[in-house]
PDB file of C-alpha atoms and ligand atoms in Angstrom:
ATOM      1  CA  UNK A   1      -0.002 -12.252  -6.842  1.00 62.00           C
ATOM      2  CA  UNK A   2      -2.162 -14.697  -8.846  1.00 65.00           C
ATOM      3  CA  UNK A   3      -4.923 -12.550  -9.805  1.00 72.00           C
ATOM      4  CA  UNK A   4      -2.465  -9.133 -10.728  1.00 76.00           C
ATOM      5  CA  UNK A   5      -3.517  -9.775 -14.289  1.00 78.00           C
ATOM      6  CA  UNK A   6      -7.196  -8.736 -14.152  1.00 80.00           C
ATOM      7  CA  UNK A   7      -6.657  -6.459 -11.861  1.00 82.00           C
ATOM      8  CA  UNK A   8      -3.936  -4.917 -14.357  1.00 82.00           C
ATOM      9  CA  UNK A   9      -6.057  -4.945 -17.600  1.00 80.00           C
ATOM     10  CA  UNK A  10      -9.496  -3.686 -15.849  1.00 82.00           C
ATOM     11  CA  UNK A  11      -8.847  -0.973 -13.840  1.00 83.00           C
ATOM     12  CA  UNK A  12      -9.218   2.705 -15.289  1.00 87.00           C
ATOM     13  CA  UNK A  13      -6.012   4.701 -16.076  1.00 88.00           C
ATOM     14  CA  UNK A  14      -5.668   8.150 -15.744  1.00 91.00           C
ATOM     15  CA  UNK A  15      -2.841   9.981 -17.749  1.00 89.00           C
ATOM     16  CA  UNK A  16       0.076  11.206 -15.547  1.00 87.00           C
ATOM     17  CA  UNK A  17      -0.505   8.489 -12.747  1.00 89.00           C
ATOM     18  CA  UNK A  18       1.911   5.700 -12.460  1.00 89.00           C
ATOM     19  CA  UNK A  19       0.625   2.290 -11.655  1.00 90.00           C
ATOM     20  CA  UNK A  20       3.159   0.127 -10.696  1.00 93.00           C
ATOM     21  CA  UNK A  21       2.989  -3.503  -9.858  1.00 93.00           C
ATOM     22  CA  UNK A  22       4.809  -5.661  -7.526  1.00 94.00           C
ATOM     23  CA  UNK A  23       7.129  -7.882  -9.224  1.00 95.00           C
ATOM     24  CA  UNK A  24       9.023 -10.518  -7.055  1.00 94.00           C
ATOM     25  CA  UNK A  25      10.400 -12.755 -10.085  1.00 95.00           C
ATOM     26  CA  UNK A  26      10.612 -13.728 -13.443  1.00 95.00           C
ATOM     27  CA  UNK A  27       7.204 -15.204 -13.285  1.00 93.00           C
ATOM     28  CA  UNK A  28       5.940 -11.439 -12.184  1.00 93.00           C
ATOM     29  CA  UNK A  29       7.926  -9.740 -14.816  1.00 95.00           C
ATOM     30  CA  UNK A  30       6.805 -12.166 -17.427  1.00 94.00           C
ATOM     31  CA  UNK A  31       2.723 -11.228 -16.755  1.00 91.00           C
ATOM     32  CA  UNK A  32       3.746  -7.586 -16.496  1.00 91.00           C
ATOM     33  CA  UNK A  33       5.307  -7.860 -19.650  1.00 92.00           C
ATOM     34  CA  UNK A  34       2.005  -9.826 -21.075  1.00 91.00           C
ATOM     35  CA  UNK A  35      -0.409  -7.258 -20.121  1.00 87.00           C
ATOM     36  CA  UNK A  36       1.577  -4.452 -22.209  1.00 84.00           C
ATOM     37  CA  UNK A  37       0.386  -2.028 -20.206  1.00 79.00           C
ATOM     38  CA  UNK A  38       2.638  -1.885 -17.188  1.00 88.00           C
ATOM     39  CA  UNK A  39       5.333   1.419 -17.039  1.00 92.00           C
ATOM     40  CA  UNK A  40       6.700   0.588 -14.334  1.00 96.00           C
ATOM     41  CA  UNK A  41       7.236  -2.212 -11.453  1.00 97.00           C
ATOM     42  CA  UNK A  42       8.057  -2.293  -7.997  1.00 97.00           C
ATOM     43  CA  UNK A  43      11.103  -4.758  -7.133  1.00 98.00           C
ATOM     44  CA  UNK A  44      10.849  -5.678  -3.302  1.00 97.00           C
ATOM     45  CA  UNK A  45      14.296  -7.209  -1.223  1.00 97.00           C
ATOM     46  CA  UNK A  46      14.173  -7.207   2.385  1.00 98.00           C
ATOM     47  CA  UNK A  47      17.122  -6.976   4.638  1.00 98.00           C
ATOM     48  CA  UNK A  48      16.450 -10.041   7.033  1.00 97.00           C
ATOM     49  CA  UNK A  49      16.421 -13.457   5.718  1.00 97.00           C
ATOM     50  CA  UNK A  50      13.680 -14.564   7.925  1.00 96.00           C
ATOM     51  CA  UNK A  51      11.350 -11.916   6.589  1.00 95.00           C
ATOM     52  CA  UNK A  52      12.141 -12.227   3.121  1.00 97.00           C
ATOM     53  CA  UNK A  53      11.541 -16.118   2.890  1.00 97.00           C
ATOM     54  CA  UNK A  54       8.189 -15.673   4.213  1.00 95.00           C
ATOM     55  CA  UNK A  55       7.365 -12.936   2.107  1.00 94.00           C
ATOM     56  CA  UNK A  56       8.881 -14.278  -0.933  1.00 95.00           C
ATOM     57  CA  UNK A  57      10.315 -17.729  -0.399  1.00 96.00           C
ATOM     58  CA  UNK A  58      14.199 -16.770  -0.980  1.00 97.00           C
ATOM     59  CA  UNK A  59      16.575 -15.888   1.451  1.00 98.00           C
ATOM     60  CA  UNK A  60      17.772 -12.116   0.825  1.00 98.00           C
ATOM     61  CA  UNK A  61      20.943 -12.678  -1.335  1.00 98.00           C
ATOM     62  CA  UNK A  62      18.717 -15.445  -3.642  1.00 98.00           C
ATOM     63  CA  UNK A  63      15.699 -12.748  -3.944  1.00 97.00           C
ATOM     64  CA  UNK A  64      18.201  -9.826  -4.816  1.00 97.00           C
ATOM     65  CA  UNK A  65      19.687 -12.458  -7.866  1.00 97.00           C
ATOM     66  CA  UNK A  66      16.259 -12.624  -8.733  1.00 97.00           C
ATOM     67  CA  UNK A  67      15.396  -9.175  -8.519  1.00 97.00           C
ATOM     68  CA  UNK A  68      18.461  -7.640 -10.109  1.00 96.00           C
ATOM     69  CA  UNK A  69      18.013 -10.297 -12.973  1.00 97.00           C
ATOM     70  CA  UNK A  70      14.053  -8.706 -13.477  1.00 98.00           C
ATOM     71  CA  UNK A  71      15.232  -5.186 -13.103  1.00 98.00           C
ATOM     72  CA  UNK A  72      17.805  -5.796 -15.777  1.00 98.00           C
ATOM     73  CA  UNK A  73      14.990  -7.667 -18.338  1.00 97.00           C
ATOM     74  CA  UNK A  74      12.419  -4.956 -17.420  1.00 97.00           C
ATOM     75  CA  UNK A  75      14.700  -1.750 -18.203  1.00 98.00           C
ATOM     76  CA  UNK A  76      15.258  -3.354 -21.523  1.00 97.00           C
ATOM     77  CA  UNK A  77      11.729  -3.245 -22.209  1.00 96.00           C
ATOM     78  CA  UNK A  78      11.762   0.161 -21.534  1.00 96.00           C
ATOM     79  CA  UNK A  79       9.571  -0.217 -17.732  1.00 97.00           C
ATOM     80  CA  UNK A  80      11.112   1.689 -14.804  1.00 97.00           C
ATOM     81  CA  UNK A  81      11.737   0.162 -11.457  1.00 98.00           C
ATOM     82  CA  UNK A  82      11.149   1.373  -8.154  1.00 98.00           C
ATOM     83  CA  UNK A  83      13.070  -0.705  -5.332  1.00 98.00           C
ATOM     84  CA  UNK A  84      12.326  -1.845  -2.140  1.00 98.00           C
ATOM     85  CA  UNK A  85      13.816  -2.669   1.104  1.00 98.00           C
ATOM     86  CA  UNK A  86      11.402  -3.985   3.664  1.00 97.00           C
ATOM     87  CA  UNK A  87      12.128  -4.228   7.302  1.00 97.00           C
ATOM     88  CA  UNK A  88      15.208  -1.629   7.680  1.00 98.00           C
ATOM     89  CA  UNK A  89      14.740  -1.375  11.227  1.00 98.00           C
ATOM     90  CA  UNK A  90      13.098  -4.341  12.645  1.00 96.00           C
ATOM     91  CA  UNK A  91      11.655  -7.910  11.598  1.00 95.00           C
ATOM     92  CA  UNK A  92       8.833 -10.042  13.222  1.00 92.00           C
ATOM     93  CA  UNK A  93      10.899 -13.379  12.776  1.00 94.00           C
ATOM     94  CA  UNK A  94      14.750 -12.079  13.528  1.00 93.00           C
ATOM     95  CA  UNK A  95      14.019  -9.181  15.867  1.00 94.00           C
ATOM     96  CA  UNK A  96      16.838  -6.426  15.249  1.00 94.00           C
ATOM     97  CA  UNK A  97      18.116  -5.779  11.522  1.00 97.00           C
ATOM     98  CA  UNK A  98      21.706  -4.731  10.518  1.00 97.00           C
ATOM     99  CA  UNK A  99      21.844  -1.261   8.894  1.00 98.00           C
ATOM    100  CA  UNK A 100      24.513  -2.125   6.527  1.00 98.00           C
ATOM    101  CA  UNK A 101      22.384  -5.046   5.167  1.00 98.00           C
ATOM    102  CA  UNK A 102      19.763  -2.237   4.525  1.00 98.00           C
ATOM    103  CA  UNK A 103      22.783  -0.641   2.251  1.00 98.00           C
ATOM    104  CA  UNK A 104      24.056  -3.292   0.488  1.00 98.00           C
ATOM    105  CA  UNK A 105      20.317  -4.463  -0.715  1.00 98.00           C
ATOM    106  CA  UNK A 106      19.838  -0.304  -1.677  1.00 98.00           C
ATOM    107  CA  UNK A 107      23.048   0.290  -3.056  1.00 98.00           C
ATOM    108  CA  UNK A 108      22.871  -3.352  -5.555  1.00 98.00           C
ATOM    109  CA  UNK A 109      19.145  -2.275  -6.216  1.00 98.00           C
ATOM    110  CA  UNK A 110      20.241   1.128  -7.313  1.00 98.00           C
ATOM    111  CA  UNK A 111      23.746   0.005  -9.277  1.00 97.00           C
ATOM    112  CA  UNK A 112      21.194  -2.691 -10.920  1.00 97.00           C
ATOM    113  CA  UNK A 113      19.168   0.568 -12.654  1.00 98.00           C
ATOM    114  CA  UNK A 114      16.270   1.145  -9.809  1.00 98.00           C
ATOM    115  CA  UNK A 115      15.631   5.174 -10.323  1.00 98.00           C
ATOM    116  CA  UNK A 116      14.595   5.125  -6.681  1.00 98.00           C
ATOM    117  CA  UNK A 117      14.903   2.482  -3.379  1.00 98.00           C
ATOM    118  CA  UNK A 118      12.521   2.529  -0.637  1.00 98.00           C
ATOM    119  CA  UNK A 119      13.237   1.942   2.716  1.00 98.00           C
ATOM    120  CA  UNK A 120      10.261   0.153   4.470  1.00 98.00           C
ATOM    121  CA  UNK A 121      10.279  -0.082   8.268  1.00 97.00           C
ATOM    122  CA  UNK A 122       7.157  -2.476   7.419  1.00 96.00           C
ATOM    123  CA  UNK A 123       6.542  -3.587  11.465  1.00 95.00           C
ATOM    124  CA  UNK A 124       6.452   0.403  12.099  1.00 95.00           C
ATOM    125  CA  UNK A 125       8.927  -0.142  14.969  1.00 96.00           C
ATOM    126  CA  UNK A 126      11.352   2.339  13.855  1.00 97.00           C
ATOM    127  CA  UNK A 127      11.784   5.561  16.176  1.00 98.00           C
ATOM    128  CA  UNK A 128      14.037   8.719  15.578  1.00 98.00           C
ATOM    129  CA  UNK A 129      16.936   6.705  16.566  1.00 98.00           C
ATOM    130  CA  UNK A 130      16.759   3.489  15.012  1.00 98.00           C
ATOM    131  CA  UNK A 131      16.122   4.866  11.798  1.00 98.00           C
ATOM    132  CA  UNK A 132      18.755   8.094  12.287  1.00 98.00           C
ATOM    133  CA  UNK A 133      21.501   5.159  12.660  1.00 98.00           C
ATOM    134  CA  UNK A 134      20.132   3.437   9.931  1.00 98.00           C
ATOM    135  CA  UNK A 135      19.710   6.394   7.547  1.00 98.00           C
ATOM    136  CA  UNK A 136      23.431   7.126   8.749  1.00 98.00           C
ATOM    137  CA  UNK A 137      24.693   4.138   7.699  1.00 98.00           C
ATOM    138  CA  UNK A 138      22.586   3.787   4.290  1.00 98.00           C
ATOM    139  CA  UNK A 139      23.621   7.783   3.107  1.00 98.00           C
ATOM    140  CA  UNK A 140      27.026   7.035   3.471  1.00 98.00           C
ATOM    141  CA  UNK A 141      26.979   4.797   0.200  1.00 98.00           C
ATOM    142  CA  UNK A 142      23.504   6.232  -0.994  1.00 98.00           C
ATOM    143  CA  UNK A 143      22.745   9.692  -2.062  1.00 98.00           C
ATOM    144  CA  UNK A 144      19.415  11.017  -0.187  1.00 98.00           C
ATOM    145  CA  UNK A 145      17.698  11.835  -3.667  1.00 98.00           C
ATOM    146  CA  UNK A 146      17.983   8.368  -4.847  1.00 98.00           C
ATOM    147  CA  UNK A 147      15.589   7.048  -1.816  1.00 98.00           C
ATOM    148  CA  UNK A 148      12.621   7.391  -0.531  1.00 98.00           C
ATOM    149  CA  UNK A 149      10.922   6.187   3.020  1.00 98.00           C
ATOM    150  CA  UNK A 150       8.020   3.991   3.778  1.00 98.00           C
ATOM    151  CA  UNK A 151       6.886   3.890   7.002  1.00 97.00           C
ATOM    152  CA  UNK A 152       3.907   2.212   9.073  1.00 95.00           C
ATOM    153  CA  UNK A 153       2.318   3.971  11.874  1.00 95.00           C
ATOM    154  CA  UNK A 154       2.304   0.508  14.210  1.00 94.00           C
ATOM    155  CA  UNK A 155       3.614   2.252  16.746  1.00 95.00           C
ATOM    156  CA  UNK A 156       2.393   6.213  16.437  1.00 95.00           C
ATOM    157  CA  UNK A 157       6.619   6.710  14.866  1.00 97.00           C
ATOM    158  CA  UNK A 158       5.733   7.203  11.329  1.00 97.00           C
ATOM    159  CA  UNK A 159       5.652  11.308  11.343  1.00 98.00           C
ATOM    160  CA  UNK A 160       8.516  11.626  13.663  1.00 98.00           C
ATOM    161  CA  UNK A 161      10.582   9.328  11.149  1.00 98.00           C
ATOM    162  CA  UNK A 162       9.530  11.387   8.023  1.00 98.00           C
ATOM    163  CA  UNK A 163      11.008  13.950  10.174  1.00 98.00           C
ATOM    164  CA  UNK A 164      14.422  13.131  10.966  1.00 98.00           C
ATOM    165  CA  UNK A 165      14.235  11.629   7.005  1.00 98.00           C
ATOM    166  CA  UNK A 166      13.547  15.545   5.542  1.00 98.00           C
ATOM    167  CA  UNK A 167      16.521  16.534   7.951  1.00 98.00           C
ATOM    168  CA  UNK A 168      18.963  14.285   6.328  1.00 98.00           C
ATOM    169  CA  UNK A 169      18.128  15.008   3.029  1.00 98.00           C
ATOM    170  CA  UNK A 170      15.454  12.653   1.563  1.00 98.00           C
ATOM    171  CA  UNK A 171      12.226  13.983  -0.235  1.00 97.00           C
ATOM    172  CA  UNK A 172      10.323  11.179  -1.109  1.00 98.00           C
ATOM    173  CA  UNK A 173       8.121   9.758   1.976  1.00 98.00           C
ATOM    174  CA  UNK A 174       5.171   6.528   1.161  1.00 97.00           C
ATOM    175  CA  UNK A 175       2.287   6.816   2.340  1.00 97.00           C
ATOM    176  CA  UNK A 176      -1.523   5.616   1.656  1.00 96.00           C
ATOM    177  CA  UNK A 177      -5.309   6.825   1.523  1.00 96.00           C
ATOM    178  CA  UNK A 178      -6.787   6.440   5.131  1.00 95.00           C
ATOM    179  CA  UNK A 179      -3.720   4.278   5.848  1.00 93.00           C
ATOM    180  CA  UNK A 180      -4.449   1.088   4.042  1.00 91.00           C
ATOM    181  CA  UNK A 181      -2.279  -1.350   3.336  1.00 81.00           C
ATOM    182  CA  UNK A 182       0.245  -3.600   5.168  1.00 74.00           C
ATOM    183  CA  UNK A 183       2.167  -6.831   4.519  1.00 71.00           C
ATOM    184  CA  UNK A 184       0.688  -9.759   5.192  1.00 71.00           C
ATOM    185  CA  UNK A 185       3.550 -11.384   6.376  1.00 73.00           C
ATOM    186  CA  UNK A 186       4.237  -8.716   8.674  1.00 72.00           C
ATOM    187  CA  UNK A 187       2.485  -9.771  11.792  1.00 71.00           C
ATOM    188  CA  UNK A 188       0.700  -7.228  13.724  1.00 70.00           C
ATOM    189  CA  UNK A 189       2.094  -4.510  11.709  1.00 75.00           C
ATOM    190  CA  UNK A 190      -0.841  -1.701  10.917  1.00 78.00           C
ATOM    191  CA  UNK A 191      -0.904  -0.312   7.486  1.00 82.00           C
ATOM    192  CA  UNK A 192       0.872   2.703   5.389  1.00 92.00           C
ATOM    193  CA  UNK A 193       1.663   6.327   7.430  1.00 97.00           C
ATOM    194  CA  UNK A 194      -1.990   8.136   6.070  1.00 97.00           C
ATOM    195  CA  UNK A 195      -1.361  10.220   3.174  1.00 98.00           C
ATOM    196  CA  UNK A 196      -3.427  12.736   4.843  1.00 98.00           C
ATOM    197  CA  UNK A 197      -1.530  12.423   8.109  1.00 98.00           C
ATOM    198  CA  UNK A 198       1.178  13.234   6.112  1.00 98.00           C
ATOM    199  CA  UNK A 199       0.231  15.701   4.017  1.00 98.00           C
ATOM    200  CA  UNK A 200      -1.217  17.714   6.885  1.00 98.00           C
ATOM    201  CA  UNK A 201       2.099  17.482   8.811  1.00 98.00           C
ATOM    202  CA  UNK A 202       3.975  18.311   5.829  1.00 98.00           C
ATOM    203  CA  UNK A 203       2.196  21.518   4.896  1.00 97.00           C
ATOM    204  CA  UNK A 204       2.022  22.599   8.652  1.00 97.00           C
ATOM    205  CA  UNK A 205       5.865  22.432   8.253  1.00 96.00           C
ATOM    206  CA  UNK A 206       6.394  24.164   5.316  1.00 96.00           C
ATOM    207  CA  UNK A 207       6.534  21.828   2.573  1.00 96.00           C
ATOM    208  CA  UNK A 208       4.560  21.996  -0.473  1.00 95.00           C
ATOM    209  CA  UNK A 209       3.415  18.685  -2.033  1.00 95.00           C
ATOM    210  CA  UNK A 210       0.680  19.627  -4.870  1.00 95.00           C
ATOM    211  CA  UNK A 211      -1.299  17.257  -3.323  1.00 96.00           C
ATOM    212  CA  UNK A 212      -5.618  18.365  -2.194  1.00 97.00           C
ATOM    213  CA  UNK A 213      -5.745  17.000   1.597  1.00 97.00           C
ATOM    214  CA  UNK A 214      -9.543  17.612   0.747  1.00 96.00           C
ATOM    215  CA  UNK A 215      -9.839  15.133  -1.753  1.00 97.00           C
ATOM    216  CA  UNK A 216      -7.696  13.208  -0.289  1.00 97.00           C
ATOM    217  CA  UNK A 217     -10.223  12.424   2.723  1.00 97.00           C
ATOM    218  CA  UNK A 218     -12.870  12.310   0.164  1.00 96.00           C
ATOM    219  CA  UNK A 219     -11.043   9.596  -1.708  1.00 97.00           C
ATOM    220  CA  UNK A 220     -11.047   7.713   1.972  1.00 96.00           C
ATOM    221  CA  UNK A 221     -14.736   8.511   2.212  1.00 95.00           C
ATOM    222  CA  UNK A 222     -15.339   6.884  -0.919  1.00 96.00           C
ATOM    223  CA  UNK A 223     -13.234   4.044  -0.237  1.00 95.00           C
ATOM    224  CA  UNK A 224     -14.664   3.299   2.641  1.00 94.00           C
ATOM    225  CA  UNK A 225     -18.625   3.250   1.237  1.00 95.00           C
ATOM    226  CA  UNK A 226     -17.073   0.910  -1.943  1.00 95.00           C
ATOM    227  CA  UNK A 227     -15.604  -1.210   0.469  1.00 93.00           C
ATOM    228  CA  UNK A 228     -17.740  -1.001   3.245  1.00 94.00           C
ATOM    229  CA  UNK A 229     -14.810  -0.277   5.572  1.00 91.00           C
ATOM    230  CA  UNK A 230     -14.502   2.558   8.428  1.00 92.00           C
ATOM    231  CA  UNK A 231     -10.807   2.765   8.165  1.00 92.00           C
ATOM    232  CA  UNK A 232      -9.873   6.399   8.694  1.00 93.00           C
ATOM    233  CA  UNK A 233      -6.543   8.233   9.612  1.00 95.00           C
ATOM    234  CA  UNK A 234      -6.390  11.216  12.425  1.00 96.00           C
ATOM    235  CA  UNK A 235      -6.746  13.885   9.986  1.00 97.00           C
ATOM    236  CA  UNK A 236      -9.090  12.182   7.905  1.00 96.00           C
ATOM    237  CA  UNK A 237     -11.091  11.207  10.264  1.00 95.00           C
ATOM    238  CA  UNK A 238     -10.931  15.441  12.168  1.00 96.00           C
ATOM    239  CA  UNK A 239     -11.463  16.856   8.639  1.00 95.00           C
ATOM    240  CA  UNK A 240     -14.432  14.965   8.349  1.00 91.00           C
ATOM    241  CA  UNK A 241     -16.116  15.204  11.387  1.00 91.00           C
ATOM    242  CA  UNK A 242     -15.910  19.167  10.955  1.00 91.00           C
ATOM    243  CA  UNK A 243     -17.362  18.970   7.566  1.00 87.00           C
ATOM    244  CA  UNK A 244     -20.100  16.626   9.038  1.00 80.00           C
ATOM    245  CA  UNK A 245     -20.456  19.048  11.830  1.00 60.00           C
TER     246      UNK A 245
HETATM  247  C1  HMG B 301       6.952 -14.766  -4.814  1.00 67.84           C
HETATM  248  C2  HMG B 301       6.103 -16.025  -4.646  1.00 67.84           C
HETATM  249  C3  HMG B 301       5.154 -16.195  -5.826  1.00 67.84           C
HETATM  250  C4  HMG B 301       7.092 -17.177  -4.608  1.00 67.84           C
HETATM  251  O1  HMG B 301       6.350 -18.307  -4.241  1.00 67.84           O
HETATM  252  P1  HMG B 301       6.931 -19.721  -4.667  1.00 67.84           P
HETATM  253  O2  HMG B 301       5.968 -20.754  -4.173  1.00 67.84           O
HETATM  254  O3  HMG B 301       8.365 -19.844  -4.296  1.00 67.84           O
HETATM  255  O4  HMG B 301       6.822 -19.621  -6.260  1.00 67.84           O
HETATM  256  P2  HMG B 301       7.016 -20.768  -7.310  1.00 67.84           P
HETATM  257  O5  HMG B 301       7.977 -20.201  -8.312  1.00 67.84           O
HETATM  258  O6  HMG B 301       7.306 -22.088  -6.636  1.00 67.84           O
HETATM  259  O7  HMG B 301       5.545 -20.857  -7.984  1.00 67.84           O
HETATM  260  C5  HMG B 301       4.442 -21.297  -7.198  1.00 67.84           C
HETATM  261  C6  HMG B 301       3.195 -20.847  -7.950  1.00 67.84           C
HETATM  262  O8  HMG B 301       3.123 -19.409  -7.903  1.00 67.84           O
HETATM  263  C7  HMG B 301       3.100 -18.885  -9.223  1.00 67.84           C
HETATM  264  N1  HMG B 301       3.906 -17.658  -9.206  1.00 67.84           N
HETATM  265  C8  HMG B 301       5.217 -17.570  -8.974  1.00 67.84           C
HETATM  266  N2  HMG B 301       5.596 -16.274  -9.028  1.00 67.84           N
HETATM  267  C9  HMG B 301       4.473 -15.565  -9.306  1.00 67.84           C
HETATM  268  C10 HMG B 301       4.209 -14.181  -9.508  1.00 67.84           C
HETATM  269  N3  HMG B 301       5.170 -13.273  -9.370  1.00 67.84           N
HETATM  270  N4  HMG B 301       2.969 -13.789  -9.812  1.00 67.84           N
HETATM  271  C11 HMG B 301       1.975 -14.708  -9.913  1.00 67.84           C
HETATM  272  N5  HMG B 301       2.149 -16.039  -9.732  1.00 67.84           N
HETATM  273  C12 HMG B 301       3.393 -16.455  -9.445  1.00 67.84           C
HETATM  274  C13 HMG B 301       3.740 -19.942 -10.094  1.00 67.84           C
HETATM  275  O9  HMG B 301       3.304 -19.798 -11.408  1.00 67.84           O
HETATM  276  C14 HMG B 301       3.222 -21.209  -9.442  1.00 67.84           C
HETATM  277  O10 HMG B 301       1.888 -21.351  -9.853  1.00 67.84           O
HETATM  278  P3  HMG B 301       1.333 -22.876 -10.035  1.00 67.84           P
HETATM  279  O11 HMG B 301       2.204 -23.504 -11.070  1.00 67.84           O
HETATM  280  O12 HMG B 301       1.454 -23.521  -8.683  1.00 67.84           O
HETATM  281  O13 HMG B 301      -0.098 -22.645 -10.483  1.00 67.84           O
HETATM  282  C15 HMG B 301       5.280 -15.959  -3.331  1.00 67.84           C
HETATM  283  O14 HMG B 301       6.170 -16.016  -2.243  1.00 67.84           O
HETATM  284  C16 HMG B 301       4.463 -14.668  -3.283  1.00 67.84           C
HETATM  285  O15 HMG B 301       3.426 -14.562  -3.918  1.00 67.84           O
HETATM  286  N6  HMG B 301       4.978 -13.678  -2.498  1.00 67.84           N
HETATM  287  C17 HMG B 301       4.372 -12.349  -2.457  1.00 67.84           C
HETATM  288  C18 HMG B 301       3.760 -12.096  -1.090  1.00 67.84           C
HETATM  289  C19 HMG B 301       3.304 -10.672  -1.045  1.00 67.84           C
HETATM  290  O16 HMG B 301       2.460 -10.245  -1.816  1.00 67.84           O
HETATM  291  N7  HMG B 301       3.913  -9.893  -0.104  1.00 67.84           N
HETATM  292  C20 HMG B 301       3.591  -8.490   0.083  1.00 67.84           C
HETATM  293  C21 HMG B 301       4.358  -7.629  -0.916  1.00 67.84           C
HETATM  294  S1  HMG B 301       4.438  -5.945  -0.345  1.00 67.84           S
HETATM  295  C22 HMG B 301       5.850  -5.999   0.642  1.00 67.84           C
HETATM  296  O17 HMG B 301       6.560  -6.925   0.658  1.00 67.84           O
HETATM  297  C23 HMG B 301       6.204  -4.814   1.507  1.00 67.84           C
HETATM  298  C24 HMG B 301       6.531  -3.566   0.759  1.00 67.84           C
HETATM  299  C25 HMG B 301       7.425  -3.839  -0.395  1.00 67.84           C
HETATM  300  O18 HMG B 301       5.301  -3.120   0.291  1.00 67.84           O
HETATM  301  C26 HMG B 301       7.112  -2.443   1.580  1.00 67.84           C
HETATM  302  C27 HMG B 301       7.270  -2.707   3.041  1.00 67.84           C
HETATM  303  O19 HMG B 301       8.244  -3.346   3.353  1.00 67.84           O
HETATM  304  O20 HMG B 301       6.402  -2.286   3.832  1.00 67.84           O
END
């Protein structure tokens, strides 16, 4: 988190993109604040306590005082805020995780003034049924357009679980470029569902996104030569390969 501030204040902006930042406490709000040019933040809980003091060094009920206290500071200064839940299905440290945690983290996130929560199954070990009992238990207190789902393809689940997500009502799936990402303190867990895995399941099903799967694999291209990676999701890497061919 040290080094958000340069990364902040250099990199080019393009009008109609949001660019939130993570914000885990005061200390995070106060250099978002600094830099005058943050919109919008992302607020992170978690719904184990193991999890949530190695990712942030609070137990879950001391990170969501902290959290609810930035939200409340940020919406006065006119920044929206995006919550998070990590680890709704499983956790690394405490193995199973209790669905109604997962609802009372969304449901104070949301009654603090987050416009949208997102449920992170950040190990990826979430199938259809884990997260349909968890989704269950979440919609009950949570309408379905104020979250969104986050999912990591650890374990091949991610497109399944977008699935049975769209079929109870939520709209709003996470996803990145090639598939980058991951928490650190999420051992073994792979990064972000692809956005291109997604989009290309997504159209093949229907669903219109406004989103160019095209240059979305040329975004991963280019990524990759900047970074001198060769990280590449299915579709990417298929859509490539027949342009190449
Ligand atoms: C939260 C802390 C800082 C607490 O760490 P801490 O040690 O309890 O913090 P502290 O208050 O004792 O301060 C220690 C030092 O950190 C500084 N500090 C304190 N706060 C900040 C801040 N916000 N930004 C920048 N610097 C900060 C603070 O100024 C001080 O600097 P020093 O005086 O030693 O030079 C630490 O635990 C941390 O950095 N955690 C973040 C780890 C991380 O990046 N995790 C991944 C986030 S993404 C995620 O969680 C998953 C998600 C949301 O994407 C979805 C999913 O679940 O998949």
């Amino acid at each position: 988190m040290a080094d958000h501030n340069e990364i902040v204040k250099k990199h080019k902006k393009f009008n109609g993109v949001s660019y939130p930042v993570l914000v885990p406490n005061a200390a995070g709000l106060k250099n978002a604040l600094a830099t005058g040019v943050v919109e919008e933040i992302a607020v992170f809980g978690a719904a184990s306590d193991a999890f949530s003091l190695k990712n942030v060094n609070s137990n879950v009920e001391d990170s969501l005082k902290k959290l609810l206290e930035v939200t409340k500071i940020a919406l006065e200064n006119n920044i929206r805020v995006r919550g998070y839940v990590s680890v709704v299905v499983g956790c690394h440290y405490q193995g199973e995780v209790k669905p109604e945690v997962v609802a009372k983290v969304a449901e104070k996130l949301l009654e603090a003034g987050c416009y949208e929560v997102s449920l992170g199954d950040t190990i990826g070990v979430g199938t259809v049924k884990t997260v349909s009992r968890m989704l269950d238990t979440v919609l009950k207190s949570v309408p379905a357009d104020k979250l969104a789902v986050h999912f990591h393809d650890t374990y091949g689940q991610a497109l399944a679980n977008v699935l049975v997500s769209i079929e109870k009502g939520i709209r709003a799936a996470d996803s990145s470029v090639a598939g980058l990402g991951g928490c650190p303190y999420a051992k073994g867990a792979t990064g972000n569902l692809a956005t291109e895995d997604l989009l290309y399941f997504l159209k093949g099903n229907g669903f219109e996104t406004g989103v160019d799967l095209d240059k979305v694999v040329e975004t991963a291209k280019w990524f990759n030569s900047a970074a001198g990676y060769d990280k590449w999701s299915r579709v990417g890497a298929a859509i490539s390969a027949k342009k190449g061919a």
